[in-house]
PDB file of C-alpha atoms in Angstrom:
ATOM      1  CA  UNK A   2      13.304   7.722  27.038  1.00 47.00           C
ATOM      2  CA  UNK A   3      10.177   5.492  25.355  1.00 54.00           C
ATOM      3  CA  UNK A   4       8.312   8.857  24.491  1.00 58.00           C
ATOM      4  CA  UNK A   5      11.237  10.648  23.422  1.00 69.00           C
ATOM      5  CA  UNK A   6      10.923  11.552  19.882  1.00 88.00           C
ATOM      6  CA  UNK A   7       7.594   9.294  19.685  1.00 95.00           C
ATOM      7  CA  UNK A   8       6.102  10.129  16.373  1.00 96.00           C
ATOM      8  CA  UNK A   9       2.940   8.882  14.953  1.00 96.00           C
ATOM      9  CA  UNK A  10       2.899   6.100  12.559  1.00 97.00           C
ATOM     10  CA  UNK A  11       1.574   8.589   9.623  1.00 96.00           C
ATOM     11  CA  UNK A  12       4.998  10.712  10.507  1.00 97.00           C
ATOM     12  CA  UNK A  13       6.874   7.653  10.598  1.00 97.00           C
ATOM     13  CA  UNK A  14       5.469   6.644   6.661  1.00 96.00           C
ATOM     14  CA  UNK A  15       6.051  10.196   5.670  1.00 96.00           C
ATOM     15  CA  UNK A  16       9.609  10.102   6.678  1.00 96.00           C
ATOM     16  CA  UNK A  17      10.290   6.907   5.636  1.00 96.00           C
ATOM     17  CA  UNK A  18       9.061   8.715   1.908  1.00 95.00           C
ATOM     18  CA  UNK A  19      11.575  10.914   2.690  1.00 95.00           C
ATOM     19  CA  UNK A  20      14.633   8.589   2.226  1.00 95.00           C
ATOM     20  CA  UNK A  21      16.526   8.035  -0.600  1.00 94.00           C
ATOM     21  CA  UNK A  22      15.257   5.417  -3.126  1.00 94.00           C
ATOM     22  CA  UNK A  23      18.345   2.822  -2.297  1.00 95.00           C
ATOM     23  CA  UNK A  24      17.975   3.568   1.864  1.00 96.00           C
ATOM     24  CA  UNK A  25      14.199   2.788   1.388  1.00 94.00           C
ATOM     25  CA  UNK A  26      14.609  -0.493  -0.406  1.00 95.00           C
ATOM     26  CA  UNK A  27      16.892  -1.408   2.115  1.00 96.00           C
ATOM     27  CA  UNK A  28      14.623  -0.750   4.428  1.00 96.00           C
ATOM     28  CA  UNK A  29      11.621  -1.925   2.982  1.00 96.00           C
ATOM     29  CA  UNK A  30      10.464  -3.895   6.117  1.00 96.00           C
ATOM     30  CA  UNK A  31       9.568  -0.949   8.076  1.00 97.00           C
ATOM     31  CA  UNK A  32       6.731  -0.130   5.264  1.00 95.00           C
ATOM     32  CA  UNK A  33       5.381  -3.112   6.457  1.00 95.00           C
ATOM     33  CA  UNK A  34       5.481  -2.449  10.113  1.00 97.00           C
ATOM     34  CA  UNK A  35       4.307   1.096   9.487  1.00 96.00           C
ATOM     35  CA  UNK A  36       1.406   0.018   7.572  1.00 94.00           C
ATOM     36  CA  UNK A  37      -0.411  -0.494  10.864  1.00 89.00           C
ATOM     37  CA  UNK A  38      -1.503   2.892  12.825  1.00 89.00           C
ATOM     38  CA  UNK A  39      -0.947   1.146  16.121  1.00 93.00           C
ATOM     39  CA  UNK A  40       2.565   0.743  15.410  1.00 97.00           C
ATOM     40  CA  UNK A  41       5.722   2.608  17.313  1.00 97.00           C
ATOM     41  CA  UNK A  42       7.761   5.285  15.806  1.00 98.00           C
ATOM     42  CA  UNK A  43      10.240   7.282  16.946  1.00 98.00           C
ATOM     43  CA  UNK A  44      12.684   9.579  15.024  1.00 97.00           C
ATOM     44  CA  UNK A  45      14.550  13.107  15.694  1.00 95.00           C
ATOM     45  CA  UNK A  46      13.343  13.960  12.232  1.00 92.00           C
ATOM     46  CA  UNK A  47      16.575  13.188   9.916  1.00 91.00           C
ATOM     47  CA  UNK A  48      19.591  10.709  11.714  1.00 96.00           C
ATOM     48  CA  UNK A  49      17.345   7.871  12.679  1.00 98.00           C
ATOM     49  CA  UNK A  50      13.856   6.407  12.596  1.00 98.00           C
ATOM     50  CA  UNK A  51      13.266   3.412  14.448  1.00 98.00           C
ATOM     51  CA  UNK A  52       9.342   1.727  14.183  1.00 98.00           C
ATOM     52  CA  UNK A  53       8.082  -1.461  15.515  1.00 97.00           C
ATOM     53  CA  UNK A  54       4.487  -3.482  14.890  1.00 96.00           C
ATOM     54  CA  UNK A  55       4.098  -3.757  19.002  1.00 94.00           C
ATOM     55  CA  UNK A  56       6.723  -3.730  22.299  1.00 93.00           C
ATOM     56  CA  UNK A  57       6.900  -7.674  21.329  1.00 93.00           C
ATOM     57  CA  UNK A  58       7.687  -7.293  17.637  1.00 96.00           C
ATOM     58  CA  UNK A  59      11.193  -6.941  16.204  1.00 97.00           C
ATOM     59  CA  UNK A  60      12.628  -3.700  15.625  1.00 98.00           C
ATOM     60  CA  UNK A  61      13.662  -1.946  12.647  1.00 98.00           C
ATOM     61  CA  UNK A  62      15.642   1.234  12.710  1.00 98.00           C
ATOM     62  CA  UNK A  63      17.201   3.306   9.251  1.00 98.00           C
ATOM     63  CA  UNK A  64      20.365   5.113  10.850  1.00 98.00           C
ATOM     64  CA  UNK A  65      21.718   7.827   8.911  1.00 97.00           C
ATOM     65  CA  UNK A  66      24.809   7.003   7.269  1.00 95.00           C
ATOM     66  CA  UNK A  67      26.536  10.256   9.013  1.00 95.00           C
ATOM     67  CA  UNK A  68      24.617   9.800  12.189  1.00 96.00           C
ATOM     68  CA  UNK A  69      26.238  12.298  14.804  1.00 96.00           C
ATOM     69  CA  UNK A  70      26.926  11.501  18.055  1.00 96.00           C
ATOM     70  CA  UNK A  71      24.000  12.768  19.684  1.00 96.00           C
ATOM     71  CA  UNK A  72      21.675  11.651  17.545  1.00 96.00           C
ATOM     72  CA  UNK A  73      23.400   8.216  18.576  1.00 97.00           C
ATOM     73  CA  UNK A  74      23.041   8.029  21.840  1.00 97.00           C
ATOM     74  CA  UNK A  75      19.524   8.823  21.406  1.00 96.00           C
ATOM     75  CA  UNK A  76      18.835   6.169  18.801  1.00 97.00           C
ATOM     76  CA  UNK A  77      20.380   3.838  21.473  1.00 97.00           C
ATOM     77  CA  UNK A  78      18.529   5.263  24.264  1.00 97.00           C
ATOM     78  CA  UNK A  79      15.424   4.119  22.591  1.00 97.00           C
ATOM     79  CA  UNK A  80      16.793   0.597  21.392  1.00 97.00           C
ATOM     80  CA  UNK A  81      17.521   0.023  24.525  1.00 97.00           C
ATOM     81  CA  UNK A  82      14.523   0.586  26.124  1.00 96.00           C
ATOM     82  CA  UNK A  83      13.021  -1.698  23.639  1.00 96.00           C
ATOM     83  CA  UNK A  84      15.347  -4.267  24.819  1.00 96.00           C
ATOM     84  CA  UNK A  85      14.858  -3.956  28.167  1.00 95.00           C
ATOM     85  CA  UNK A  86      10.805  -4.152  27.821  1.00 94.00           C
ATOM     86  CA  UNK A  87      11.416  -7.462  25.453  1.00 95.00           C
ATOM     87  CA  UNK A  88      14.826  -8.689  26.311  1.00 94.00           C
ATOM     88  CA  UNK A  89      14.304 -11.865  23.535  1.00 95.00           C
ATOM     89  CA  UNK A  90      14.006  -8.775  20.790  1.00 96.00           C
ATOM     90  CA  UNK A  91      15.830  -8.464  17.820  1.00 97.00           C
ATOM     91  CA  UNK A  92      17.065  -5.571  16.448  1.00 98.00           C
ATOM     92  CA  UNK A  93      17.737  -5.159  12.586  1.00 98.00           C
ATOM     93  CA  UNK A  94      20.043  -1.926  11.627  1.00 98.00           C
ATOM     94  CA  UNK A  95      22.389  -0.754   8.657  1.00 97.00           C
ATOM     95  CA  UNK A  96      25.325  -2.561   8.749  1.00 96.00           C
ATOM     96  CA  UNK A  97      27.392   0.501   8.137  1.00 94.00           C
ATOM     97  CA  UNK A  98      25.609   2.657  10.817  1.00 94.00           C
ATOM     98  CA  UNK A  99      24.241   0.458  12.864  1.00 95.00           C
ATOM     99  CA  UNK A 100      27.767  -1.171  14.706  1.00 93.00           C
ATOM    100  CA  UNK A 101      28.469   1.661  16.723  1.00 95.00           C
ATOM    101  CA  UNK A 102      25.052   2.272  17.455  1.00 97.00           C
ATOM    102  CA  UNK A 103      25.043  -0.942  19.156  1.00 96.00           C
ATOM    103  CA  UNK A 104      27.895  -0.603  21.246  1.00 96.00           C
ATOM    104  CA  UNK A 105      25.836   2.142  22.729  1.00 97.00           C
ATOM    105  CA  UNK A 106      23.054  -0.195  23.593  1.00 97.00           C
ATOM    106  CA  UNK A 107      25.292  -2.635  25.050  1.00 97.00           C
ATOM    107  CA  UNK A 108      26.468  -0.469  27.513  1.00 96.00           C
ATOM    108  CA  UNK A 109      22.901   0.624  28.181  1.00 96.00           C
ATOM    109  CA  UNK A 110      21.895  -2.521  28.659  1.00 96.00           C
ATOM    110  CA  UNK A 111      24.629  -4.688  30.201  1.00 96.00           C
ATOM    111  CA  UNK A 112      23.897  -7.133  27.175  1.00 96.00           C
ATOM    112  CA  UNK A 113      25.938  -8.447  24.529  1.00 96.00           C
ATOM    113  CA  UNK A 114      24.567  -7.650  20.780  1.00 96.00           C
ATOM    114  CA  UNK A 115      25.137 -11.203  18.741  1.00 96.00           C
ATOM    115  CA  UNK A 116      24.706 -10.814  15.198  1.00 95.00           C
ATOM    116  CA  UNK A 117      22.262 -13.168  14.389  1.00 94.00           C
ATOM    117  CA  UNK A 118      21.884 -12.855  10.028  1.00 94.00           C
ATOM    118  CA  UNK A 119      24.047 -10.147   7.586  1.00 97.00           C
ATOM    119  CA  UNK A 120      21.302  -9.493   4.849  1.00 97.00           C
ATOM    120  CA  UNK A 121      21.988  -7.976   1.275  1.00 98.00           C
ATOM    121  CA  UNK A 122      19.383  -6.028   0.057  1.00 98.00           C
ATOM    122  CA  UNK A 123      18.543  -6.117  -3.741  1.00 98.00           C
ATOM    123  CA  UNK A 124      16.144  -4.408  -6.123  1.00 97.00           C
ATOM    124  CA  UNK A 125      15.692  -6.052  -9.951  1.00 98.00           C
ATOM    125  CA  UNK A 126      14.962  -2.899 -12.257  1.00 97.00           C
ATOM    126  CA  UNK A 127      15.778  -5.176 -15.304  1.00 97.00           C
ATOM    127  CA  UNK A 128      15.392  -8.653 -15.514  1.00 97.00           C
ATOM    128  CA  UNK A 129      18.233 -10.560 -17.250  1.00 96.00           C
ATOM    129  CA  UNK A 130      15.874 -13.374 -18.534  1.00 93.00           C
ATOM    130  CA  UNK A 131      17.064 -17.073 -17.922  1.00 95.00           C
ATOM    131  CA  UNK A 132      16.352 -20.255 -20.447  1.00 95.00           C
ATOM    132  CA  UNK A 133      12.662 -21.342 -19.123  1.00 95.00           C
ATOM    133  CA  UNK A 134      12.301 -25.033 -18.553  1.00 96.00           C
ATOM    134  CA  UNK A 135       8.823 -25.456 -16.988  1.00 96.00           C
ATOM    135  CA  UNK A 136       6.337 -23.017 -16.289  1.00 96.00           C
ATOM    136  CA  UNK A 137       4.922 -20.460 -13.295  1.00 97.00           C
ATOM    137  CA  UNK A 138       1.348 -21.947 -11.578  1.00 96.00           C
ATOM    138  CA  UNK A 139      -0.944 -20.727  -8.589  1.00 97.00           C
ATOM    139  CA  UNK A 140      -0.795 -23.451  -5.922  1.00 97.00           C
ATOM    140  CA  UNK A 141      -3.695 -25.883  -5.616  1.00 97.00           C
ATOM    141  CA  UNK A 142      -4.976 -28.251  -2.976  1.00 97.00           C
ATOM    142  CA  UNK A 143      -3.072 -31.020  -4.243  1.00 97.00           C
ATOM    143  CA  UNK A 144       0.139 -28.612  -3.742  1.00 97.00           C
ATOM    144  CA  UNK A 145      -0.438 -28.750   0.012  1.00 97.00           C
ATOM    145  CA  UNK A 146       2.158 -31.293   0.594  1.00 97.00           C
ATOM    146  CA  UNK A 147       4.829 -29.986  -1.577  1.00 97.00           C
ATOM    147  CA  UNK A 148       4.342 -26.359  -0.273  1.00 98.00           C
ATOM    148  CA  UNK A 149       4.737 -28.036   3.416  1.00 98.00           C
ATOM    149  CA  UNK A 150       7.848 -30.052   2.261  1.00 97.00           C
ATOM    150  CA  UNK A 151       9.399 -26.990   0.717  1.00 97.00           C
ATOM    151  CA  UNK A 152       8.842 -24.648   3.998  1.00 97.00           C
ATOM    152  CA  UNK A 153      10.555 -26.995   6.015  1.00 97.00           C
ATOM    153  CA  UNK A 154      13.767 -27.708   3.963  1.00 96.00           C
ATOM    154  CA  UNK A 155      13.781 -23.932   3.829  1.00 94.00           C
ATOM    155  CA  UNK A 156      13.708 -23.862   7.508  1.00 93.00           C
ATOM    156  CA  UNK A 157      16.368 -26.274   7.931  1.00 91.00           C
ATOM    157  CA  UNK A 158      18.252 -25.366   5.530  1.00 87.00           C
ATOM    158  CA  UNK A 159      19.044 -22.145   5.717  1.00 77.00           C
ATOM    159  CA  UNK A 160      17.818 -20.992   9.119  1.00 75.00           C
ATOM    160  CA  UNK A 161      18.935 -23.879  10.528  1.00 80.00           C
ATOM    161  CA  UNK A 162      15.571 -24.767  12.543  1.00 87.00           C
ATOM    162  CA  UNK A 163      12.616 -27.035  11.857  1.00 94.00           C
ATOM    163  CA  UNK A 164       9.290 -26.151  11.217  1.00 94.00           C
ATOM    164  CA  UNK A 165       6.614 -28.678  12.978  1.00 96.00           C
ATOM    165  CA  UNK A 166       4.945 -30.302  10.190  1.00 97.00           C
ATOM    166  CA  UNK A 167       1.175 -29.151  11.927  1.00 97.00           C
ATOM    167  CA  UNK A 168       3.011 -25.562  10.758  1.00 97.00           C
ATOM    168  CA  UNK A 169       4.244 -26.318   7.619  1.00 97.00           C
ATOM    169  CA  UNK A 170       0.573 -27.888   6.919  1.00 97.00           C
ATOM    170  CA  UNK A 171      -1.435 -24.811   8.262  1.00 98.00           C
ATOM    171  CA  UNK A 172       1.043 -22.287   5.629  1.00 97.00           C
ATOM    172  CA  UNK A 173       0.265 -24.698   3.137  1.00 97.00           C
ATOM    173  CA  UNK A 174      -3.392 -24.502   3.630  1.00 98.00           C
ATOM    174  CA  UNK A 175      -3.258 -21.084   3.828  1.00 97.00           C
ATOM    175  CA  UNK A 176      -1.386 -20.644   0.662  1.00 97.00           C
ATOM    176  CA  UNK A 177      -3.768 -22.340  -1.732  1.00 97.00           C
ATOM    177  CA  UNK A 178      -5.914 -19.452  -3.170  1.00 95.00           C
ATOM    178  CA  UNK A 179      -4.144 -16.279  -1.197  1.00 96.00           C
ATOM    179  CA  UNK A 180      -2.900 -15.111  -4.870  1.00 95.00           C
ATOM    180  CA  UNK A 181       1.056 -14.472  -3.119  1.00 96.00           C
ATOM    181  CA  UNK A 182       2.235 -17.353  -3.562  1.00 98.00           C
ATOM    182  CA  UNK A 183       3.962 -19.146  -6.896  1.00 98.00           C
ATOM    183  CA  UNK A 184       5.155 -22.060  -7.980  1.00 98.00           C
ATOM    184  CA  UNK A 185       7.360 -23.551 -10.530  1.00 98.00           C
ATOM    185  CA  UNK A 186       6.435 -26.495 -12.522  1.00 97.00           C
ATOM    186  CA  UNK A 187       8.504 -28.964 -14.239  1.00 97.00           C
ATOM    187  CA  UNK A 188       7.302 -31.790 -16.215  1.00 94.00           C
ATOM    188  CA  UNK A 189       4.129 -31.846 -14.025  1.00 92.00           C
ATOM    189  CA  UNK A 190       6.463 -31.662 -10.691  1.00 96.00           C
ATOM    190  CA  UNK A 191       6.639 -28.419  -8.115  1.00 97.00           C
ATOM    191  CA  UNK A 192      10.034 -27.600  -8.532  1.00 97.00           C
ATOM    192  CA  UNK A 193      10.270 -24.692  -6.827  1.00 98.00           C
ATOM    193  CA  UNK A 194       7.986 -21.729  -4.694  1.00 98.00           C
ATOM    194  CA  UNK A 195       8.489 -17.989  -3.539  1.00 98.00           C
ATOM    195  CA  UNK A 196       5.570 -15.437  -2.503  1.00 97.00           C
ATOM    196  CA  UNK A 197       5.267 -12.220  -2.883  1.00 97.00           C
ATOM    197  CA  UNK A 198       5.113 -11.182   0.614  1.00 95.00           C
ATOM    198  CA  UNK A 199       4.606  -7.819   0.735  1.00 94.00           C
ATOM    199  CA  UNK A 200       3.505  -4.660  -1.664  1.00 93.00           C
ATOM    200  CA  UNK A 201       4.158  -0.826  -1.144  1.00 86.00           C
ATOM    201  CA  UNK A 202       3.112   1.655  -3.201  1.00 81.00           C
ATOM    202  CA  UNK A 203       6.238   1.571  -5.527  1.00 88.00           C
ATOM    203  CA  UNK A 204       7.883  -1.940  -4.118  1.00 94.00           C
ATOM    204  CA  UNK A 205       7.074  -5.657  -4.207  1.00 97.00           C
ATOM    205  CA  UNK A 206       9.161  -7.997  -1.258  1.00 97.00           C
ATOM    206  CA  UNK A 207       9.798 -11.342  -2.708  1.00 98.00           C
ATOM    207  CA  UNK A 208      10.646 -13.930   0.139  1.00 96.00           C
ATOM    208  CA  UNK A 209      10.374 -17.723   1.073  1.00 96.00           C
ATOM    209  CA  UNK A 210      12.028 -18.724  -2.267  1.00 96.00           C
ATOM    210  CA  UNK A 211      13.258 -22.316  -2.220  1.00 96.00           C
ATOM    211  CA  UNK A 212      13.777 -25.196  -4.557  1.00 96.00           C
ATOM    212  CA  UNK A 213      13.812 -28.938  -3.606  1.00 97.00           C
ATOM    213  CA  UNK A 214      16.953 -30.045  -2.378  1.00 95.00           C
ATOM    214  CA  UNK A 215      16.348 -32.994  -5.237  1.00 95.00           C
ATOM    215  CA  UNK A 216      16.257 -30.077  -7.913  1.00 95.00           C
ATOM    216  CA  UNK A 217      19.011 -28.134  -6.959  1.00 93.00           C
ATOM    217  CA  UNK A 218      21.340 -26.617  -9.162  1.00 92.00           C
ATOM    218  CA  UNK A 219      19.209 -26.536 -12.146  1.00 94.00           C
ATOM    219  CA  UNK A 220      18.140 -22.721 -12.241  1.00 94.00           C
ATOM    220  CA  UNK A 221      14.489 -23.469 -10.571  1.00 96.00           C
ATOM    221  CA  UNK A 222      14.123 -20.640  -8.091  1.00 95.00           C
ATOM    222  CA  UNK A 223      15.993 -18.267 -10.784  1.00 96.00           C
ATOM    223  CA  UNK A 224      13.435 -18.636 -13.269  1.00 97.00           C
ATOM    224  CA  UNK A 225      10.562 -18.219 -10.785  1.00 97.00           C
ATOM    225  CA  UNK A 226      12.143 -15.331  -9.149  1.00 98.00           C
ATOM    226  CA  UNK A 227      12.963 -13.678 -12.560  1.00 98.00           C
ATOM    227  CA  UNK A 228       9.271 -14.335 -13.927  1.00 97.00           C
ATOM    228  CA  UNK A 229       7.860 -13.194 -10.861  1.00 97.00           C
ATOM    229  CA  UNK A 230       9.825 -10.221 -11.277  1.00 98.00           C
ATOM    230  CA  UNK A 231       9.073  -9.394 -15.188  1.00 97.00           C
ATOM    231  CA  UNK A 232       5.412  -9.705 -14.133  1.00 96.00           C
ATOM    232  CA  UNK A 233       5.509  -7.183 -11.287  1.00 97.00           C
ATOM    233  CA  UNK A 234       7.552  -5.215 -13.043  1.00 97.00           C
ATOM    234  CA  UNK A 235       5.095  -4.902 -16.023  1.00 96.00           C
ATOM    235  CA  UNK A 236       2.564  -3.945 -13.132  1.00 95.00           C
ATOM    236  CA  UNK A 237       4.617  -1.089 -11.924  1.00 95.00           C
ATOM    237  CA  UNK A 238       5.638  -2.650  -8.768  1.00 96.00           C
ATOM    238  CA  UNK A 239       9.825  -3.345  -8.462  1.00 96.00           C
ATOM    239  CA  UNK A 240      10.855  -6.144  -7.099  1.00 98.00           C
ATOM    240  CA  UNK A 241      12.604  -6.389  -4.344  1.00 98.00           C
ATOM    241  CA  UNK A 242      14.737  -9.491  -1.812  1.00 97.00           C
ATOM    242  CA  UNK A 243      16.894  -9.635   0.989  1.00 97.00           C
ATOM    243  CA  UNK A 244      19.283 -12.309   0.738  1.00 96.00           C
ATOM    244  CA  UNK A 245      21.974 -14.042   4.031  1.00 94.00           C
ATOM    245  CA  UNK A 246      25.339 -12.270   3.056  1.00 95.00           C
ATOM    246  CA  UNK A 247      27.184 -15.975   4.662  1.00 93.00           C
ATOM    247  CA  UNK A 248      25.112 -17.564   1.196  1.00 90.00           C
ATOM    248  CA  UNK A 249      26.909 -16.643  -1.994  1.00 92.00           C
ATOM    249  CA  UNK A 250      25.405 -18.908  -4.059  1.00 90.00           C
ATOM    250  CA  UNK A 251      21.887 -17.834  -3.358  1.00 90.00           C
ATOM    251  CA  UNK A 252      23.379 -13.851  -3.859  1.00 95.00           C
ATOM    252  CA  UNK A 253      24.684 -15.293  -7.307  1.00 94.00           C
ATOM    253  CA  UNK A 254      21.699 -16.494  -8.363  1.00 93.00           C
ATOM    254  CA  UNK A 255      19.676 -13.425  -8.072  1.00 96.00           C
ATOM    255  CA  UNK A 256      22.417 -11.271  -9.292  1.00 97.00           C
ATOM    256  CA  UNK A 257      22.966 -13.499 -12.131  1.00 96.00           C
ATOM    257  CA  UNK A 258      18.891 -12.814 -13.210  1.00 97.00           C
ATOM    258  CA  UNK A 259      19.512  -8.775 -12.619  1.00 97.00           C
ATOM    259  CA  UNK A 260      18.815  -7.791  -9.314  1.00 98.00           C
ATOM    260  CA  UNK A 261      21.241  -5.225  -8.032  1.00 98.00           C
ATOM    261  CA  UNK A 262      23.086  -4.664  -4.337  1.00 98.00           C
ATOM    262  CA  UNK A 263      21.787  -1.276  -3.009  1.00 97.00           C
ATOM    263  CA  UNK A 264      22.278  -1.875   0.945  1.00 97.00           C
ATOM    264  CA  UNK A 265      23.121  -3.864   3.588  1.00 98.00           C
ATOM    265  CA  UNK A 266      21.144  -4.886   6.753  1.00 98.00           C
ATOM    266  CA  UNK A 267      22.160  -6.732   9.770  1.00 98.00           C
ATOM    267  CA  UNK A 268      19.778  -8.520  13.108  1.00 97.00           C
ATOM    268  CA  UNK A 269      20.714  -8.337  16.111  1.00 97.00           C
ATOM    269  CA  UNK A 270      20.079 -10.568  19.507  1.00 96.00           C
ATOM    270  CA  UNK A 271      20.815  -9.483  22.450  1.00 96.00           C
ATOM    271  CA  UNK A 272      22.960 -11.938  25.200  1.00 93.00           C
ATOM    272  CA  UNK A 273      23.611 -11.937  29.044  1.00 86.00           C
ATOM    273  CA  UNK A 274      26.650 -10.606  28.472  1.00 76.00           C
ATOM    274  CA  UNK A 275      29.604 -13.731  29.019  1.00 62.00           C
ATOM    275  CA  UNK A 276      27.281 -15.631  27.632  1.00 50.00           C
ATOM    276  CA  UNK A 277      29.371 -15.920  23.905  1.00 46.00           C
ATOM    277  CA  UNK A 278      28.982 -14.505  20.843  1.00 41.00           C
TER     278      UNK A 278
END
């Protein structure tokens, strides 16, 4: 079932085109994995399309919101062959669509799907302007220790992991003159960062946005976020986020500066099954 309904990754980017403006934002990861000619696509040409960078890559598959039974079992046919050539993949699928879906695969593969992250997607059309305090900069080399300070409390606080600091260095490093990357200043002090991680033709994905668990609570990351968004908007480019569903006061934040719910996305592990979920 791997080379059933393999498509091309140009087919793959011309369906994805294909989808509705709120399905593609919601989406909007698989532009990135399609970008890549090498990567894997299948799709039965309207229910699903599933893509993925390489077999050790996670997967990312739009389901169609009236997906038929057939089309289904297919769609699970194929995620579970994914999962059975990298059993440590994770699989990321509408919420909506994507439960029953997964059923299928367990029973394909004897595993247990554990839902690992719920994820809102948002797109900012408008930005509802905060009060300013501070002021957007491009990271320098002296930044390199705040940038590496503010990965890792991202890391461990909301993914719940740590970040070696040789890692958090090396993305600081990296960081300084890349142009994604923005900070917010404060009386001479980084504040707060977030990157623009990733643009599509019509789409910018904003991600990594944090603010110094000192600083918290005083608007930081809303007022980067929403300048980072007036200033890709006023390129053409609409923002874009995903934010964890379990964190309401980061989904209040970026609603509260105008970005809008238009989908729902939710990553999947799966378990030996008795293992727990």
């Amino acid at each position: 079932m791997d080379r059933a309904n393999r498509i091309s990754a140009a087919d793959a980017r011309r369906e994805l085109a294909r989808l509705g403006e709120d399905q593609r934002v919601t989406m909007n990861l698989m532009e990135l994995i399609l970008s890549g000619d090498n990567a894997l696509a299948w799709s039965n040409g309207g229910s699903y399309l599933i893509c993925q960078s390489d077999p050790r890559t996670p997967v990312w598959a739009w389901l169609a919101p009236d997906i038929g039974d057939s089309a289904a079992a297919r769609a699970a046919d194929i995620l579970a062959a994914c999962a059975k050539r990298d059993p440590g993949v994770h699989l990321h699928v509408p919420t909506a669509a994507g439960a029953g879906v997964l059923r299928l695969v367990e029973g394909r593969t004897g595993r247990t799907a554990e839902k690992v992250m719920d994820m809102n997607a948002y797109v900012c059309r408008r930005v509802r302007e905060p009060v300013y305090r501070g002021e957007l900069s491009a990271p320098g080399e002296a930044d390199r220790p705040a940038m590496a300070s503010l990965l890792r409390q991202l890391a461990q606080d909301g993914e719940h992991q740590t970040i070696p600091q040789e890692e958090a260095d090396g993305f600081a490093a990296a960081m300084v003159g890349a142009g994604i990357l923005s900070l917010w200043r404060d009386d001479g002090r980084v504040c707060a960062m977030a990157m623009v991680a990733h643009r599509a033709e019509n789409t910018a994905r904003i991600n990594t946005v944090v603010t110094d668990r000192a600083l918290r609570g005083r608007g930081y990351a809303g007022m980067l976020t929403a300048r980072l968004c007036r200033d890709l908007l006023a390129e053409g480019a609409v923002p874009m986020l995903y934010a964890d569903a379990a964190n309401p006061s980061s989904n209040r934040a970026y609603q509260k500066i105008g970005f809008e719910k238009v989908g729902e996305v939710t990553e999947y592990r799966l378990a030996e099954s008795g293992a727990g979920r």
